[in-house]
PDB file of N, CA and C in Angstrom:
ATOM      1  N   UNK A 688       3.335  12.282 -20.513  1.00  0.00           N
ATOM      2  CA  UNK A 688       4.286  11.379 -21.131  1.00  0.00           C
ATOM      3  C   UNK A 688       5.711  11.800 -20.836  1.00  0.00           C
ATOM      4  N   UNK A 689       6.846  11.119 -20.528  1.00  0.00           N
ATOM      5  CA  UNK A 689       8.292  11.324 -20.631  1.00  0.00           C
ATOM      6  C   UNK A 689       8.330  11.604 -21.604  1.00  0.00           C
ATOM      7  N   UNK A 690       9.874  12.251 -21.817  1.00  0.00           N
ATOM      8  CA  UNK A 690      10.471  12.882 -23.167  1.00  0.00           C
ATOM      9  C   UNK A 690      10.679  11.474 -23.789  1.00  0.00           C
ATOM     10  N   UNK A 691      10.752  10.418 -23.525  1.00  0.00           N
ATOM     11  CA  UNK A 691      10.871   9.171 -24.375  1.00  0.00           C
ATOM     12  C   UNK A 691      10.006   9.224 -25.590  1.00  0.00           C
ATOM     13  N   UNK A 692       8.704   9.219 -24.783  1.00  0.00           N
ATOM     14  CA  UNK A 692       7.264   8.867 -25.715  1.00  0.00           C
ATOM     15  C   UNK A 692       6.725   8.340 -24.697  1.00  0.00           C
ATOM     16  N   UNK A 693       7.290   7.820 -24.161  1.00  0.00           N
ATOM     17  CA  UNK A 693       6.612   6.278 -23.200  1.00  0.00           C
ATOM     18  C   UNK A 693       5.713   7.224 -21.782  1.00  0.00           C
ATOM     19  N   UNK A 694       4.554   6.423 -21.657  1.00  0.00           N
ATOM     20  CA  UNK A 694       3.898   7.201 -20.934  1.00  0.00           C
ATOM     21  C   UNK A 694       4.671   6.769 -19.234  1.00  0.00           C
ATOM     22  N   UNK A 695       4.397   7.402 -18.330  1.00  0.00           N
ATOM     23  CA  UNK A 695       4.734   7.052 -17.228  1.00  0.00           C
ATOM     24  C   UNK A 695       3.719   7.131 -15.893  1.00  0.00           C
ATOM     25  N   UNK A 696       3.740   5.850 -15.534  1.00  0.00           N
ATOM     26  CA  UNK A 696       2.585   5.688 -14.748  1.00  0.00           C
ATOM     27  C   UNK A 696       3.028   5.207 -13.292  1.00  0.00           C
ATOM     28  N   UNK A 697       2.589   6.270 -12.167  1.00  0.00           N
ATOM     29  CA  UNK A 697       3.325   6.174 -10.975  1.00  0.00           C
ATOM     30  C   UNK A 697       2.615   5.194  -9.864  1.00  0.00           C
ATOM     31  N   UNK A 698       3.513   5.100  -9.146  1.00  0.00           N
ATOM     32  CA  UNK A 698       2.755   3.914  -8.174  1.00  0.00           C
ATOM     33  C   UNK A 698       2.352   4.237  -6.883  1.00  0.00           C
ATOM     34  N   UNK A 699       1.811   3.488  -5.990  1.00  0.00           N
ATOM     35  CA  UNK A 699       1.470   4.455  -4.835  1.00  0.00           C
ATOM     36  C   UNK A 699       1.677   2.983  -3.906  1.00  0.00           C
ATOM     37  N   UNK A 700       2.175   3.260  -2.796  1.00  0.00           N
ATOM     38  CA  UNK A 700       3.096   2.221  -1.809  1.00  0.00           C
ATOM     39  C   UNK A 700       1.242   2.985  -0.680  1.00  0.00           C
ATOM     40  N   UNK A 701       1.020   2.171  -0.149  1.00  0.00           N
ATOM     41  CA  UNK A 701       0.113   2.346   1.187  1.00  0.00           C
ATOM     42  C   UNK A 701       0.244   1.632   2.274  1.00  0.00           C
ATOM     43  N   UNK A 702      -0.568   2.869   3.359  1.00  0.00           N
ATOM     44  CA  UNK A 702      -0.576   1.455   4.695  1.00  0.00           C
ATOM     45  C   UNK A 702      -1.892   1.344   4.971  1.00  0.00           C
ATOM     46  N   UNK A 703      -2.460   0.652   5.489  1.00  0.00           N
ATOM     47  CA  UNK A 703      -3.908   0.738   5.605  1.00  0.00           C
ATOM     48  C   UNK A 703      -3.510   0.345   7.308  1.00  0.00           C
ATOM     49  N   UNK A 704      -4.692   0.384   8.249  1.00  0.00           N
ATOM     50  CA  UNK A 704      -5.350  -0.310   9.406  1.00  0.00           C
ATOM     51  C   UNK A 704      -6.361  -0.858   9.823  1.00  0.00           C
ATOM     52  N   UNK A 705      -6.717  -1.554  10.171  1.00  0.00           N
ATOM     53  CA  UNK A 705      -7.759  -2.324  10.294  1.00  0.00           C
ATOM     54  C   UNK A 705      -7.850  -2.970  11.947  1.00  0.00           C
ATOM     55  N   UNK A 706      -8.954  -1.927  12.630  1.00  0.00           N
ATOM     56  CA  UNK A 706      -9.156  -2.145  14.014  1.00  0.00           C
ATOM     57  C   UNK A 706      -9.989  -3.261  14.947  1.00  0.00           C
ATOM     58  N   UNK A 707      -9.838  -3.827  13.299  1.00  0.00           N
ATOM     59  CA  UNK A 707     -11.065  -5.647  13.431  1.00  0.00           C
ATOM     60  C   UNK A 707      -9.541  -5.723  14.224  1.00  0.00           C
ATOM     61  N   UNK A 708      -8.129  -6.222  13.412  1.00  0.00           N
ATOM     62  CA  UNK A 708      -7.073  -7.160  14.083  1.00  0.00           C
ATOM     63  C   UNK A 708      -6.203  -6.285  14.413  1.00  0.00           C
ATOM     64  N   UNK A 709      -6.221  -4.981  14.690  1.00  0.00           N
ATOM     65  CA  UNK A 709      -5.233  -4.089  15.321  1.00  0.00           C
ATOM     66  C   UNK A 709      -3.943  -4.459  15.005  1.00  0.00           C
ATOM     67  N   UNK A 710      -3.900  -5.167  13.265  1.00  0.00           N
ATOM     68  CA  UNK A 710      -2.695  -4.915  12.072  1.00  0.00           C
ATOM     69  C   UNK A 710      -2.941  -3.807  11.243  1.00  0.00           C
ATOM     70  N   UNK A 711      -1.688  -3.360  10.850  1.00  0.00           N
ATOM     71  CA  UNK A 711      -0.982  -2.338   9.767  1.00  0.00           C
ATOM     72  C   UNK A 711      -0.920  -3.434   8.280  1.00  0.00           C
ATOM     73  N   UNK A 712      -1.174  -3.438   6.956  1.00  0.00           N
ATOM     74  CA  UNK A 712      -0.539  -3.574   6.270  1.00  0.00           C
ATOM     75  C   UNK A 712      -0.342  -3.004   5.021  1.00  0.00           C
ATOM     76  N   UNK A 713       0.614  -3.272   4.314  1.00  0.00           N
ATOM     77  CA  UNK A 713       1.471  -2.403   3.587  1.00  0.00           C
ATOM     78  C   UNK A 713       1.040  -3.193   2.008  1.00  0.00           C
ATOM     79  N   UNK A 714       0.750  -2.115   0.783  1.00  0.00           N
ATOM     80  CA  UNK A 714       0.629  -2.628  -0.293  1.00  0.00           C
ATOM     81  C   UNK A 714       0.943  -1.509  -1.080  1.00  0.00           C
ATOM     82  N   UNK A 715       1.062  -1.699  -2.712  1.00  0.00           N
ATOM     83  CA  UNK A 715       1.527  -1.336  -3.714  1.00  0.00           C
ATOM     84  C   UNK A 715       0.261  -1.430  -4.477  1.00  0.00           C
ATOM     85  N   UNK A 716      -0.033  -0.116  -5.549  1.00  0.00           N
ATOM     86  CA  UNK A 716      -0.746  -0.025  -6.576  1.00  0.00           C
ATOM     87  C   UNK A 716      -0.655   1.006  -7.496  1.00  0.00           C
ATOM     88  N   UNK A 717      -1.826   1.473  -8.553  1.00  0.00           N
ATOM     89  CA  UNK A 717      -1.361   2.285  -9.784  1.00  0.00           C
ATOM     90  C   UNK A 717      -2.874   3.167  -9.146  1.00  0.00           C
ATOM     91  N   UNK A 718      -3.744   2.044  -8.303  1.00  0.00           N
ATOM     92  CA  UNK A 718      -5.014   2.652  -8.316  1.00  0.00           C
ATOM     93  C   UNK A 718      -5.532   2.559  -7.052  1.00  0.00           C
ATOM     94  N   UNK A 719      -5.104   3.586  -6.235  1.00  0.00           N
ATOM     95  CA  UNK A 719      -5.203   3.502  -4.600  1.00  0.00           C
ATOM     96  C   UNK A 719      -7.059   3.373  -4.226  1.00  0.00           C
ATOM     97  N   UNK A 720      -7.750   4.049  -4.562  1.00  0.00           N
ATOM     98  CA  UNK A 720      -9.017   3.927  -4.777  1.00  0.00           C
ATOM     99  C   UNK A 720      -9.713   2.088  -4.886  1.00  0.00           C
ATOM    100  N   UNK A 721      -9.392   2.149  -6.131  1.00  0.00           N
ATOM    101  CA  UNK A 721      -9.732   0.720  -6.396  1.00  0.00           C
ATOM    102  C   UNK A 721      -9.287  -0.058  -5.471  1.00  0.00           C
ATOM    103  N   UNK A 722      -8.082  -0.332  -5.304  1.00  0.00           N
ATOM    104  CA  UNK A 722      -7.291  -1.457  -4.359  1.00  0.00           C
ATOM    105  C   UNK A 722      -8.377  -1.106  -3.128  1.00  0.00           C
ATOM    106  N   UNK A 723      -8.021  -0.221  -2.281  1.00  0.00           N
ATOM    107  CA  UNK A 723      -9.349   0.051  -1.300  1.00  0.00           C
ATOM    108  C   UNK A 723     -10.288  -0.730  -0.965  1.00  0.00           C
ATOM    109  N   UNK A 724     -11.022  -0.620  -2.407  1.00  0.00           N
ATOM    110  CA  UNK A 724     -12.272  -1.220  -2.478  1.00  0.00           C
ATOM    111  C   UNK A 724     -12.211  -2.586  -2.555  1.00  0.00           C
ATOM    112  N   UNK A 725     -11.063  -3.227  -3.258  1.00  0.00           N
ATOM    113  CA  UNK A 725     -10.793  -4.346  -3.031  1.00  0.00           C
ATOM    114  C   UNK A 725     -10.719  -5.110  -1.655  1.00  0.00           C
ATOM    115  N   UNK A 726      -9.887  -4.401  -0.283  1.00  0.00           N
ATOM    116  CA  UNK A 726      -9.476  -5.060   0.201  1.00  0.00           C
ATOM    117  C   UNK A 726     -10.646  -4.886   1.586  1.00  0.00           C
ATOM    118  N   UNK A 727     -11.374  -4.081   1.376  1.00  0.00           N
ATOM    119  CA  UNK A 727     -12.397  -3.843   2.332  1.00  0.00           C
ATOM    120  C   UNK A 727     -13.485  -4.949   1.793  1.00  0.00           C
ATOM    121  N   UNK A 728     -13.606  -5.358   0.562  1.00  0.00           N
ATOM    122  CA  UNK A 728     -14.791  -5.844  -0.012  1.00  0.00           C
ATOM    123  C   UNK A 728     -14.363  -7.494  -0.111  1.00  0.00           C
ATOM    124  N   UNK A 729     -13.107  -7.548   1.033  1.00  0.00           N
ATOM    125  CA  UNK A 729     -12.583  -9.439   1.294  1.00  0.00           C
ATOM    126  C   UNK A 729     -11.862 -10.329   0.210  1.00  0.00           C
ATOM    127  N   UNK A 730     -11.959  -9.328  -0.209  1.00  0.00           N
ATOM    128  CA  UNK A 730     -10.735 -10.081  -1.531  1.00  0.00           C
ATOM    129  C   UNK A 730      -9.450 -10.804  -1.376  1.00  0.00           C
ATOM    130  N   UNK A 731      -9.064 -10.244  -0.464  1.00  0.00           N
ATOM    131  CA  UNK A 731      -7.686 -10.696  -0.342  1.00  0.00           C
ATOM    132  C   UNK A 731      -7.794 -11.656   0.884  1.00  0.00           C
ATOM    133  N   UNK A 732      -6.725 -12.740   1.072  1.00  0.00           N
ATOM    134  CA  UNK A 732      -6.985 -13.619   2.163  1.00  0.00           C
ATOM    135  C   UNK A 732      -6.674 -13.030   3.566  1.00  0.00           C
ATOM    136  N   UNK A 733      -5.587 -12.518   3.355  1.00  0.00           N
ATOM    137  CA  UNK A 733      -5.207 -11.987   4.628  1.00  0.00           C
ATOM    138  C   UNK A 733      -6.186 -10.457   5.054  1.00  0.00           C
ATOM    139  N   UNK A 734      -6.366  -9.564   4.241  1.00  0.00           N
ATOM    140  CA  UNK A 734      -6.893  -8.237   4.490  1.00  0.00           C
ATOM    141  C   UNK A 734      -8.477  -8.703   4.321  1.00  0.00           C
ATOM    142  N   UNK A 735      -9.297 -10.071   4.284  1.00  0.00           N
ATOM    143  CA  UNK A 735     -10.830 -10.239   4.466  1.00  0.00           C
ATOM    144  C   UNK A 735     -10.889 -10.147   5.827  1.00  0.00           C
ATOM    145  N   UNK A 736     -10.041 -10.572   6.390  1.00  0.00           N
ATOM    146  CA  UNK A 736     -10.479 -10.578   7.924  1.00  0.00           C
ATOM    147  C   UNK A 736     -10.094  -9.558   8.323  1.00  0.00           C
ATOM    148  N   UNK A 737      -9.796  -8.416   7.816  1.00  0.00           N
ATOM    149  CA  UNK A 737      -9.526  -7.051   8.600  1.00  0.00           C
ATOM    150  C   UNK A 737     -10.683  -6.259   8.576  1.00  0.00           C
ATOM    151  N   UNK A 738     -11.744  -6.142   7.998  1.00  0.00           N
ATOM    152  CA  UNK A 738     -12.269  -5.458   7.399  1.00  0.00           C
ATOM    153  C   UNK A 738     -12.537  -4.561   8.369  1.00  0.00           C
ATOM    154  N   UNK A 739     -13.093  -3.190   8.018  1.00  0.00           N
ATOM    155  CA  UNK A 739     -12.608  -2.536   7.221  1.00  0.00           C
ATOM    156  C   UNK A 739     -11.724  -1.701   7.277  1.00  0.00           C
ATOM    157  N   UNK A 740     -10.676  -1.650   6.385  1.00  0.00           N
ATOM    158  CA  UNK A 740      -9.444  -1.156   6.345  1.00  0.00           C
ATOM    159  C   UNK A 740      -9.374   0.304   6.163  1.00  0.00           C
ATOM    160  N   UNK A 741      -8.676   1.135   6.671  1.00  0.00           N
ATOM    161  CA  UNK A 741      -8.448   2.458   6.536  1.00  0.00           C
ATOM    162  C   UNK A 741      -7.437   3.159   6.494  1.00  0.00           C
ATOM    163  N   UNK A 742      -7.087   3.980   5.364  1.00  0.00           N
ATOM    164  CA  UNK A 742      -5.917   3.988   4.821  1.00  0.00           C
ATOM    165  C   UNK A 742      -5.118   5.281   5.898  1.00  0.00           C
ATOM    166  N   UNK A 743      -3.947   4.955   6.065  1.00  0.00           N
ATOM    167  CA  UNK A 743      -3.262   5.347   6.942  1.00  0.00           C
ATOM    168  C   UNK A 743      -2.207   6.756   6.531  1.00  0.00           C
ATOM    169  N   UNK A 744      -1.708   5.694   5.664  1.00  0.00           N
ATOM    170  CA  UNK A 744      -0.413   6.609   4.223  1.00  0.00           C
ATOM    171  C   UNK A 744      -0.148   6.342   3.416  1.00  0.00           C
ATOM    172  N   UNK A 745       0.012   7.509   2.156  1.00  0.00           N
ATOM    173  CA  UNK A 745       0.226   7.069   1.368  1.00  0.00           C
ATOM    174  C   UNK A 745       1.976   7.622   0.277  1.00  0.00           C
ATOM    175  N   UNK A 746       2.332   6.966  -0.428  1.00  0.00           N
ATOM    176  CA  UNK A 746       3.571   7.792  -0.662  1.00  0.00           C
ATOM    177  C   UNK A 746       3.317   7.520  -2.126  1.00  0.00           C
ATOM    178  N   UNK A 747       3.893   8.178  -3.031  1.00  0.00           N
ATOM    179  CA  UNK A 747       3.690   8.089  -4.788  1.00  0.00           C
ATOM    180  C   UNK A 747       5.102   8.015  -5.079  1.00  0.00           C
ATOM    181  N   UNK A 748       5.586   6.654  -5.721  1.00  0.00           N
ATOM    182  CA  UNK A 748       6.771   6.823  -6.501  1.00  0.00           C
ATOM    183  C   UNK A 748       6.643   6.993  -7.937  1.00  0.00           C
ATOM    184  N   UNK A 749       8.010   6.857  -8.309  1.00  0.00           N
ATOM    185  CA  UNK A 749       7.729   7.567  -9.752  1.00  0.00           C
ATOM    186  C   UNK A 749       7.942   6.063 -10.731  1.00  0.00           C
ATOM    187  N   UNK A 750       8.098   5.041 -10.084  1.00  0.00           N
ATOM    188  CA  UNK A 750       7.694   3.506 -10.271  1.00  0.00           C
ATOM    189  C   UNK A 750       7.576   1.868  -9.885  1.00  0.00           C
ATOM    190  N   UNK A 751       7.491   0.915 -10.556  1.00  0.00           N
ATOM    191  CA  UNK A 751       7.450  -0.246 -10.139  1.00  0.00           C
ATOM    192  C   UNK A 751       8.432  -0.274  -8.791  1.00  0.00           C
ATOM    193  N   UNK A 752       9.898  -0.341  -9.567  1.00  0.00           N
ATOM    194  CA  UNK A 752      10.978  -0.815  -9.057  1.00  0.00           C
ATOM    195  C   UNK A 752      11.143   0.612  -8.015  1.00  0.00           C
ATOM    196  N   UNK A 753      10.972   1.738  -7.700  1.00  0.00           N
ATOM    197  CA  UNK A 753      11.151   1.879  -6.686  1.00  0.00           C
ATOM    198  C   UNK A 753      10.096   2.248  -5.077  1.00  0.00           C
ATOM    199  N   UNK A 754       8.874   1.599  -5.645  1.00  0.00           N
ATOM    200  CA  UNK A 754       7.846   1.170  -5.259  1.00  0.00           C
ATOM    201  C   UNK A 754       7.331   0.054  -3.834  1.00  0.00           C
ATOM    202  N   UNK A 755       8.146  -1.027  -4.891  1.00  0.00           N
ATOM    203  CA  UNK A 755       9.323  -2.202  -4.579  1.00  0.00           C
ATOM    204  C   UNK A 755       9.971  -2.230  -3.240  1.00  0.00           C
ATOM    205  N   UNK A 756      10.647  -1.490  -3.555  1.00  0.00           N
ATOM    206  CA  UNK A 756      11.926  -0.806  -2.828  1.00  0.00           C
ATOM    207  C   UNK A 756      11.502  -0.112  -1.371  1.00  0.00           C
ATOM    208  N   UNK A 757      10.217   0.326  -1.479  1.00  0.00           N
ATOM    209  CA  UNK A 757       9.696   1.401  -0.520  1.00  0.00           C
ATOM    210  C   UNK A 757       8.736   0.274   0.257  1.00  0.00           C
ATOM    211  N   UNK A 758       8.484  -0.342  -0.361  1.00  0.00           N
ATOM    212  CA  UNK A 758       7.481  -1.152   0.504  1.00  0.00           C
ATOM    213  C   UNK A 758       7.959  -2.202   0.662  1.00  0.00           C
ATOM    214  N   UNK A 759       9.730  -2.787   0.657  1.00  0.00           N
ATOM    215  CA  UNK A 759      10.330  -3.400   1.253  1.00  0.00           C
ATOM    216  C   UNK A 759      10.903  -2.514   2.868  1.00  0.00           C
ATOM    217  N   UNK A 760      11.476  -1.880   2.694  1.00  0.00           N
ATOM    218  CA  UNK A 760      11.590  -0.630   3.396  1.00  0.00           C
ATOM    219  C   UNK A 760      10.709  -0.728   4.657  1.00  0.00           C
ATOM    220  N   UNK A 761       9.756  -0.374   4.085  1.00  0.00           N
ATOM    221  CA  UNK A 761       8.673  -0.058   5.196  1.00  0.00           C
ATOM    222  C   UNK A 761       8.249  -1.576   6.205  1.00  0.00           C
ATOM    223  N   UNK A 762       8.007  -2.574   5.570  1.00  0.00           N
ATOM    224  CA  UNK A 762       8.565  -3.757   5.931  1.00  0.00           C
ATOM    225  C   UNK A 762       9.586  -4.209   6.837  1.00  0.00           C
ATOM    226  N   UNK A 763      10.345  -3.748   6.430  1.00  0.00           N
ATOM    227  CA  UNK A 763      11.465  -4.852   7.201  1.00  0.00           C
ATOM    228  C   UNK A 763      12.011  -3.483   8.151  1.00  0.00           C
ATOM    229  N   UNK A 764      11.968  -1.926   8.355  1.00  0.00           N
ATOM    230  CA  UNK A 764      11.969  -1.543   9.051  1.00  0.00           C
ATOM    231  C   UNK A 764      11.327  -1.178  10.118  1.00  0.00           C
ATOM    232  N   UNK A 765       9.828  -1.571   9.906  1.00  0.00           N
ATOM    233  CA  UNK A 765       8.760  -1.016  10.805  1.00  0.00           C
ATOM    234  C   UNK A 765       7.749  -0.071  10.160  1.00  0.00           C
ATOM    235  N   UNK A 766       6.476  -0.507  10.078  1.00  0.00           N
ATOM    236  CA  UNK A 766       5.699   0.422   9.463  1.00  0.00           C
ATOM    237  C   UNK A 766       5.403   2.015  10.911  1.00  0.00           C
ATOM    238  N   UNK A 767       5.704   1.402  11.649  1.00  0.00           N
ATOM    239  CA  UNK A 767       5.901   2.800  12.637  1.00  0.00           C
ATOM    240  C   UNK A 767       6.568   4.075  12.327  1.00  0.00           C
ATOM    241  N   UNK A 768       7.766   3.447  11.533  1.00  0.00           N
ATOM    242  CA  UNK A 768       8.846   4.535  11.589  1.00  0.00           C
ATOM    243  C   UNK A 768       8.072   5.556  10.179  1.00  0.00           C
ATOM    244  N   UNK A 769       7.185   5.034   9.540  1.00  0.00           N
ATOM    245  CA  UNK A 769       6.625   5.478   8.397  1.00  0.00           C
ATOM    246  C   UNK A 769       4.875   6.219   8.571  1.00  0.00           C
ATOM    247  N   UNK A 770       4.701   6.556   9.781  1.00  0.00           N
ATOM    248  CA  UNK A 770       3.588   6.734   9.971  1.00  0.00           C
ATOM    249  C   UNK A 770       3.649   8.243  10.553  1.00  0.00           C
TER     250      UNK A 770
END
């Protein structure tokens, strides 16, 4: 817990790959594990047709908003420069 009270729960920015479409993509979660399983198991529209995805990197912020921030980042600069 922070000295607030308030608990604090960190986020984790990822890249995954997927050598079905020889794309990178980039997501945000609390539960890197789970999401995983999600996106290998076709859940998502864009990451069903990757299957199966394999996680590349991962980075832990210390939240939402700069999470956000990191996986805009990684985005609009190139997930290369982050690998």
């Amino acid at each position: 817990p922070a000295a607030s009270g308030k608990v604090v729960s960190s986020m984790i920015v990822y890249i995954l790959y997927s050598k079905t479409l020889g794309k990178h993509y980039v997501g945000q979660t609390e539960d890197l594990a789970r999401r995983i399983t999600e996106h290998n198991s076709g859940k998502g529209v864009f990451t069903s047709k990757g299957v199966p995805w394999e996680l590349m990197h991962s980075f832990v912020c210390e939240d939402r908003s700069e999470a956000m921030r990191l996986e805009k980042s990684i985005k609009s600069r190139g997930i290369q420069r982050y690998l």
